[in-house]
CSV table of C-alpha atoms in Angstrom, one decimal:
chain,number,residue,atom,x,y,z
A,1,UNK,CA,-0.1,0.0,0.0
A,2,UNK,CA,1.1,3.2,-1.1
A,3,UNK,CA,1.5,6.5,1.5
A,4,UNK,CA,-1.5,8.1,0.0
A,5,UNK,CA,-3.9,5.3,0.4
A,6,UNK,CA,-2.3,4.3,4.0
A,7,UNK,CA,-3.2,7.9,4.9
A,8,UNK,CA,-6.8,7.3,3.4
A,9,UNK,CA,-7.5,4.2,5.3
A,10,UNK,CA,-6.9,5.3,8.3
A,11,UNK,CA,-8.6,8.8,7.9
A,12,UNK,CA,-11.6,6.2,7.4
A,13,UNK,CA,-10.6,4.3,10.4
A,14,UNK,CA,-10.6,7.9,12.6
A,15,UNK,CA,-14.0,9.1,11.4
A,16,UNK,CA,-15.6,7.9,14.4
A,17,UNK,CA,-13.3,10.2,16.6
A,18,UNK,CA,-12.0,13.0,14.1
A,19,UNK,CA,-13.4,14.5,11.1
A,20,UNK,CA,-11.4,14.3,7.9
A,21,UNK,CA,-9.3,17.3,8.3
A,22,UNK,CA,-8.1,16.8,11.9
A,23,UNK,CA,-7.4,13.1,10.8
A,24,UNK,CA,-5.3,14.0,7.9
A,25,UNK,CA,-3.6,16.8,10.3
A,26,UNK,CA,-3.1,14.2,13.3
A,27,UNK,CA,-1.6,11.6,10.8
A,28,UNK,CA,0.4,13.9,9.2
A,29,UNK,CA,2.1,14.9,12.7
A,30,UNK,CA,2.4,11.0,13.5
A,31,UNK,CA,4.5,10.2,9.9
A,32,UNK,CA,6.3,13.7,11.1
A,33,UNK,CA,7.6,12.1,14.1
A,34,UNK,CA,7.9,8.7,12.2
A,35,UNK,CA,9.8,9.8,9.3
A,36,UNK,CA,10.8,13.2,9.8
A,37,UNK,CA,8.8,14.4,6.8
A,38,UNK,CA,7.1,17.5,6.3
A,39,UNK,CA,3.8,18.0,4.5
A,40,UNK,CA,5.7,18.8,1.4
A,41,UNK,CA,7.6,15.8,1.8
A,42,UNK,CA,4.4,13.6,2.4
A,43,UNK,CA,3.0,14.7,-0.9
A,44,UNK,CA,6.1,14.3,-2.8
A,45,UNK,CA,6.5,10.6,-1.3
A,46,UNK,CA,2.4,9.9,-1.4
A,47,UNK,CA,2.9,7.5,-4.2
A,48,UNK,CA,5.8,5.2,-2.3
A,49,UNK,CA,5.1,1.8,-0.7
A,50,UNK,CA,4.8,1.9,3.0
A,51,UNK,CA,7.2,-0.2,4.9
A,52,UNK,CA,5.6,-2.9,7.0
A,53,UNK,CA,7.2,-1.7,9.9
A,54,UNK,CA,6.0,1.9,9.7
A,55,UNK,CA,2.4,0.8,8.6
A,56,UNK,CA,2.8,-1.2,12.0
A,57,UNK,CA,3.7,2.0,13.9
A,58,UNK,CA,0.9,3.9,12.2
A,59,UNK,CA,-1.8,1.8,13.5
A,60,UNK,CA,-0.7,1.4,16.8
A,61,UNK,CA,-0.9,5.3,16.7
A,62,UNK,CA,-4.5,4.9,15.1
A,63,UNK,CA,-5.3,2.5,18.0
A,64,UNK,CA,-4.4,4.9,20.4
A,65,UNK,CA,-6.3,7.8,19.0
A,66,UNK,CA,-9.2,5.6,18.8
A,67,UNK,CA,-9.3,5.1,22.1
A,68,UNK,CA,-9.2,9.2,22.4
A,69,UNK,CA,-5.8,9.6,23.3
A,70,UNK,CA,-4.4,12.6,22.2
A,71,UNK,CA,-1.8,12.3,19.5
A,72,UNK,CA,0.6,15.2,21.8
A,73,UNK,CA,0.8,12.3,24.5
A,74,UNK,CA,1.1,9.3,22.4
A,75,UNK,CA,4.0,11.3,20.5
A,76,UNK,CA,5.4,12.8,23.2
A,77,UNK,CA,6.1,16.0,22.1
A,78,UNK,CA,3.9,19.2,20.7
A,79,UNK,CA,4.7,22.0,18.2
A,80,UNK,CA,3.3,25.4,20.1
A,81,UNK,CA,4.6,28.9,19.9
A,82,UNK,CA,6.8,28.0,17.4
A,83,UNK,CA,8.9,25.5,19.8
A,84,UNK,CA,8.9,21.8,19.9
A,85,UNK,CA,8.0,20.8,23.8
A,86,UNK,CA,8.1,17.1,25.5
A,87,UNK,CA,4.7,16.8,27.0
A,88,UNK,CA,3.4,13.5,28.9
A,89,UNK,CA,-0.1,12.9,30.8
A,90,UNK,CA,1.3,14.5,33.9
A,91,UNK,CA,1.2,18.1,32.2
A,92,UNK,CA,-1.4,20.0,30.1
A,93,UNK,CA,-0.9,20.0,26.7
A,94,UNK,CA,-0.2,23.7,26.0
A,95,UNK,CA,-3.3,25.4,23.9
A,96,UNK,CA,-3.4,28.2,21.2
A,97,UNK,CA,-4.9,30.6,23.9
A,98,UNK,CA,-1.9,30.6,26.1
A,99,UNK,CA,0.3,31.1,23.0
A,100,UNK,CA,-1.8,34.2,22.8
A,101,UNK,CA,-0.7,35.0,26.4
A,102,UNK,CA,2.8,34.8,25.8
A,103,UNK,CA,2.3,37.4,22.8
A,104,UNK,CA,0.4,40.3,24.9
A,105,UNK,CA,3.1,39.8,27.5
A,106,UNK,CA,6.3,40.2,24.7
A,107,UNK,CA,4.3,43.2,23.2
A,108,UNK,CA,3.6,44.7,26.5
A,109,UNK,CA,7.6,44.4,28.0
A,110,UNK,CA,10.5,45.5,25.8
A,111,UNK,CA,12.8,46.6,28.3
A,112,UNK,CA,15.5,44.0,29.2
A,113,UNK,CA,16.4,42.0,32.1
A,114,UNK,CA,13.1,41.7,33.3
A,115,UNK,CA,12.3,39.6,36.5
A,116,UNK,CA,9.6,37.0,35.6
A,117,UNK,CA,7.7,34.5,37.6
A,118,UNK,CA,5.4,31.8,36.0
A,119,UNK,CA,3.0,30.1,38.6
A,120,UNK,CA,1.6,27.1,38.1
A,121,UNK,CA,3.9,26.0,35.1
A,122,UNK,CA,3.3,23.0,34.2
A,123,UNK,CA,5.2,21.7,31.2
A,124,UNK,CA,7.3,24.9,31.6
A,125,UNK,CA,5.5,26.2,28.1
A,126,UNK,CA,5.0,30.0,29.3
A,127,UNK,CA,8.3,29.8,30.9
A,128,UNK,CA,10.7,29.0,28.3
A,129,UNK,CA,8.7,30.8,25.4
A,130,UNK,CA,9.2,34.2,27.7
A,131,UNK,CA,12.4,33.4,28.1
A,132,UNK,CA,13.2,33.3,24.3
A,133,UNK,CA,10.7,36.2,23.4
A,134,UNK,CA,11.6,38.8,25.8
A,135,UNK,CA,14.9,40.6,25.8
A,136,UNK,CA,17.5,38.7,28.3
A,137,UNK,CA,14.6,37.9,31.1
A,138,UNK,CA,15.5,36.1,34.4
A,139,UNK,CA,12.8,33.7,34.3
A,140,UNK,CA,11.7,31.5,37.8
A,141,UNK,CA,8.7,29.2,37.1
A,142,UNK,CA,6.9,27.0,40.2
A,143,UNK,CA,4.9,24.1,40.3
A,144,UNK,CA,3.2,21.9,42.9
A,145,UNK,CA,3.7,18.8,40.5
A,146,UNK,CA,7.2,16.7,40.8
A,147,UNK,CA,6.7,14.9,37.7
A,148,UNK,CA,5.2,18.2,36.0
A,149,UNK,CA,8.6,19.9,36.8
A,150,UNK,CA,10.5,16.9,35.2
A,151,UNK,CA,9.1,17.5,31.8
A,152,UNK,CA,9.4,21.3,32.4
A,153,UNK,CA,13.2,21.1,33.0
A,154,UNK,CA,13.7,18.6,30.1
A,155,UNK,CA,12.0,21.7,27.7
A,156,UNK,CA,14.5,24.1,29.7
A,157,UNK,CA,17.5,22.1,29.0
A,158,UNK,CA,16.3,21.3,25.1
A,159,UNK,CA,15.7,24.8,24.1
A,160,UNK,CA,18.7,26.0,26.4
A,161,UNK,CA,16.5,28.7,28.0
A,162,UNK,CA,17.7,29.0,31.3
A,163,UNK,CA,14.9,29.0,33.5
A,164,UNK,CA,14.9,28.3,37.1
A,165,UNK,CA,12.2,25.9,38.4
A,166,UNK,CA,11.1,25.6,41.9
A,167,UNK,CA,8.7,23.1,43.7
A,168,UNK,CA,6.2,25.3,45.7
A,169,UNK,CA,2.3,25.7,46.2
A,170,UNK,CA,0.5,28.5,45.5
A,171,UNK,CA,-2.0,27.9,48.2
A,172,UNK,CA,1.1,28.9,50.6
A,173,UNK,CA,3.1,31.7,51.1
A,174,UNK,CA,5.7,31.9,48.2
A,175,UNK,CA,9.4,31.9,49.1
A,176,UNK,CA,10.2,35.1,47.6
A,177,UNK,CA,11.1,38.5,49.0
A,178,UNK,CA,8.4,41.7,48.4
A,179,UNK,CA,9.1,43.2,45.3
A,180,UNK,CA,11.1,40.6,43.3
A,181,UNK,CA,9.3,40.5,39.9
A,182,UNK,CA,8.6,42.8,37.0
A,183,UNK,CA,5.8,40.4,35.4
A,184,UNK,CA,4.1,38.0,37.2
A,185,UNK,CA,2.1,35.4,34.8
A,186,UNK,CA,-0.3,32.3,35.6
A,187,UNK,CA,-2.2,29.9,33.4
A,188,UNK,CA,-3.6,28.1,36.9
A,189,UNK,CA,-6.7,25.5,37.0
A,190,UNK,CA,-9.7,27.2,36.3
A,191,UNK,CA,-12.5,25.2,34.9
A,192,UNK,CA,-15.2,24.3,37.2
A,193,UNK,CA,-16.5,20.6,37.9
A,194,UNK,CA,-19.6,21.3,36.5
A,195,UNK,CA,-18.1,22.1,33.2
A,196,UNK,CA,-16.9,18.7,33.0
A,197,UNK,CA,-19.7,17.6,30.8
A,198,UNK,CA,-18.9,20.2,28.2
A,199,UNK,CA,-14.9,18.4,27.7
A,200,UNK,CA,-14.1,15.8,25.5
A,201,UNK,CA,-13.0,12.5,26.4
A,202,UNK,CA,-9.5,13.1,25.5
A,203,UNK,CA,-9.4,15.7,27.7
A,204,UNK,CA,-11.0,13.8,30.8
A,205,UNK,CA,-9.5,10.7,30.1
A,206,UNK,CA,-6.2,11.7,29.7
A,207,UNK,CA,-5.1,15.4,30.8
A,208,UNK,CA,-4.2,15.7,34.8
A,209,UNK,CA,-7.4,16.8,36.4
A,210,UNK,CA,-5.2,18.7,39.2
A,211,UNK,CA,-4.3,21.0,36.2
A,212,UNK,CA,-7.9,21.8,35.0
A,213,UNK,CA,-10.5,21.9,37.7
A,214,UNK,CA,-11.6,24.0,40.8
A,215,UNK,CA,-14.5,23.2,42.7
A,216,UNK,CA,-18.1,25.0,41.7
A,217,UNK,CA,-18.1,26.5,45.0
A,218,UNK,CA,-14.7,28.5,44.5
A,219,UNK,CA,-14.2,28.8,41.0
A,220,UNK,CA,-11.3,31.7,42.1
A,221,UNK,CA,-9.6,29.0,44.8
A,222,UNK,CA,-5.9,29.7,42.8
A,223,UNK,CA,-6.7,33.4,41.8
A,224,UNK,CA,-7.0,34.2,45.2
A,225,UNK,CA,-3.5,33.5,46.3
A,226,UNK,CA,-2.2,34.6,43.3
A,227,UNK,CA,-3.4,38.1,43.4
A,228,UNK,CA,-2.5,38.7,47.0
A,229,UNK,CA,1.1,36.9,47.1
A,230,UNK,CA,1.6,38.2,43.3
A,231,UNK,CA,0.7,41.9,44.5
A,232,UNK,CA,3.3,41.6,47.4
A,233,UNK,CA,6.5,40.2,45.2
A,234,UNK,CA,5.6,42.0,42.3
A,235,UNK,CA,7.8,45.3,41.9
A,236,UNK,CA,6.3,48.6,41.8
A,237,UNK,CA,5.2,48.9,38.6
A,238,UNK,CA,5.0,45.5,37.8
A,239,UNK,CA,2.4,43.7,36.0
A,240,UNK,CA,0.4,40.8,36.6
A,241,UNK,CA,-1.2,38.6,33.6
A,242,UNK,CA,-3.5,35.9,33.8
A,243,UNK,CA,-5.4,33.0,31.9
A,244,UNK,CA,-9.2,33.0,33.2
A,245,UNK,CA,-12.4,31.3,33.3
A,246,UNK,CA,-14.6,33.9,30.8
A,247,UNK,CA,-17.3,32.9,33.1
A,248,UNK,CA,-15.8,34.7,36.1
A,249,UNK,CA,-13.7,37.5,34.5
A,250,UNK,CA,-15.6,40.3,36.5
A,251,UNK,CA,-15.4,38.4,39.8
A,252,UNK,CA,-11.9,37.9,39.4
A,253,UNK,CA,-11.6,41.8,38.2
A,254,UNK,CA,-12.9,43.2,41.8
A,255,UNK,CA,-10.7,40.9,43.4
A,256,UNK,CA,-7.7,42.1,41.8
A,257,UNK,CA,-9.2,45.5,42.6
A,258,UNK,CA,-9.4,44.8,46.2
A,259,UNK,CA,-6.1,43.6,46.7
A,260,UNK,CA,-4.8,46.5,45.0
A,261,UNK,CA,-4.0,46.2,41.6
A,262,UNK,CA,-4.4,48.6,39.1
A,263,UNK,CA,-5.2,49.5,35.4
A,264,UNK,CA,-7.1,45.6,35.4
A,265,UNK,CA,-7.9,45.0,32.0
A,266,UNK,CA,-9.8,42.0,30.8
A,267,UNK,CA,-8.8,40.8,27.1
A,268,UNK,CA,-10.6,38.5,24.5
A,269,UNK,CA,-9.2,35.3,23.2
A,270,UNK,CA,-9.0,34.6,19.3
A,271,UNK,CA,-12.5,33.5,19.6
A,272,UNK,CA,-13.8,36.8,21.1
A,273,UNK,CA,-14.3,35.2,24.5
A,274,UNK,CA,-12.8,37.0,27.6
A,275,UNK,CA,-10.2,34.9,28.2
A,276,UNK,CA,-7.1,37.0,30.0
A,277,UNK,CA,-6.8,39.9,32.8
A,278,UNK,CA,-3.6,41.9,33.1
A,279,UNK,CA,-3.3,44.5,36.0
A,280,UNK,CA,-0.6,46.6,37.3
A,281,UNK,CA,1.0,47.1,41.0
A,282,UNK,CA,0.2,51.1,41.4
A,283,UNK,CA,3.8,52.6,42.2
């Protein structure tokens, strides 16, 4: 069987889980991982016979996809914000919205040697992206998960970004002096338990619940300490950037104002949803 027919066969198999365009994109990622071929290479080699070895590898990937396992976990990597990052079930797969958050921060901050803190870093995606895109920043990142920090450190080593990682719990006082950071950023858990029913199986069955969900009774569970501790450890004029649940944007804005943050602004994501908040510590 040639490569074109193999891809079409797999797209048919995956029809119960993915539409044809998404299935094709996923299969192209798998083939790039297995063969090192980009989309042009795949097209140029579409008439070539697929070896039994590669065919078996593709079939194994399709079997896992049919059980709703995300392709990023199957391959152990994802492309995000121009970076190839390691991912595993112990960390969330970085989303396009979070890439937009990185763009917002880099567009706002052109000074060099800024001190940056990423809270709830997970795979380290935000931390390493800021390290590469800001002008000689000093980036620190924290997470409560040992597994997540291990993956984040691998991404840091692979991308040569020099991020400092520490294990810390945002629900407890943070080990930093007052006025330590110019930029504080966080994409903490913010999906309410009642929203589970709206989510797909590839998220619910594979991505870590601890990094996704908060109780319906306390949707700002992580933002409350971030707002308070963040204000303490931010420098005068320092900036706070958060990815948020659109349903609780107004409540979070009020919380930030009550903690002393100024210029609190809600920003839309690429789909038009209220997805981010930025604020400034008044001087």
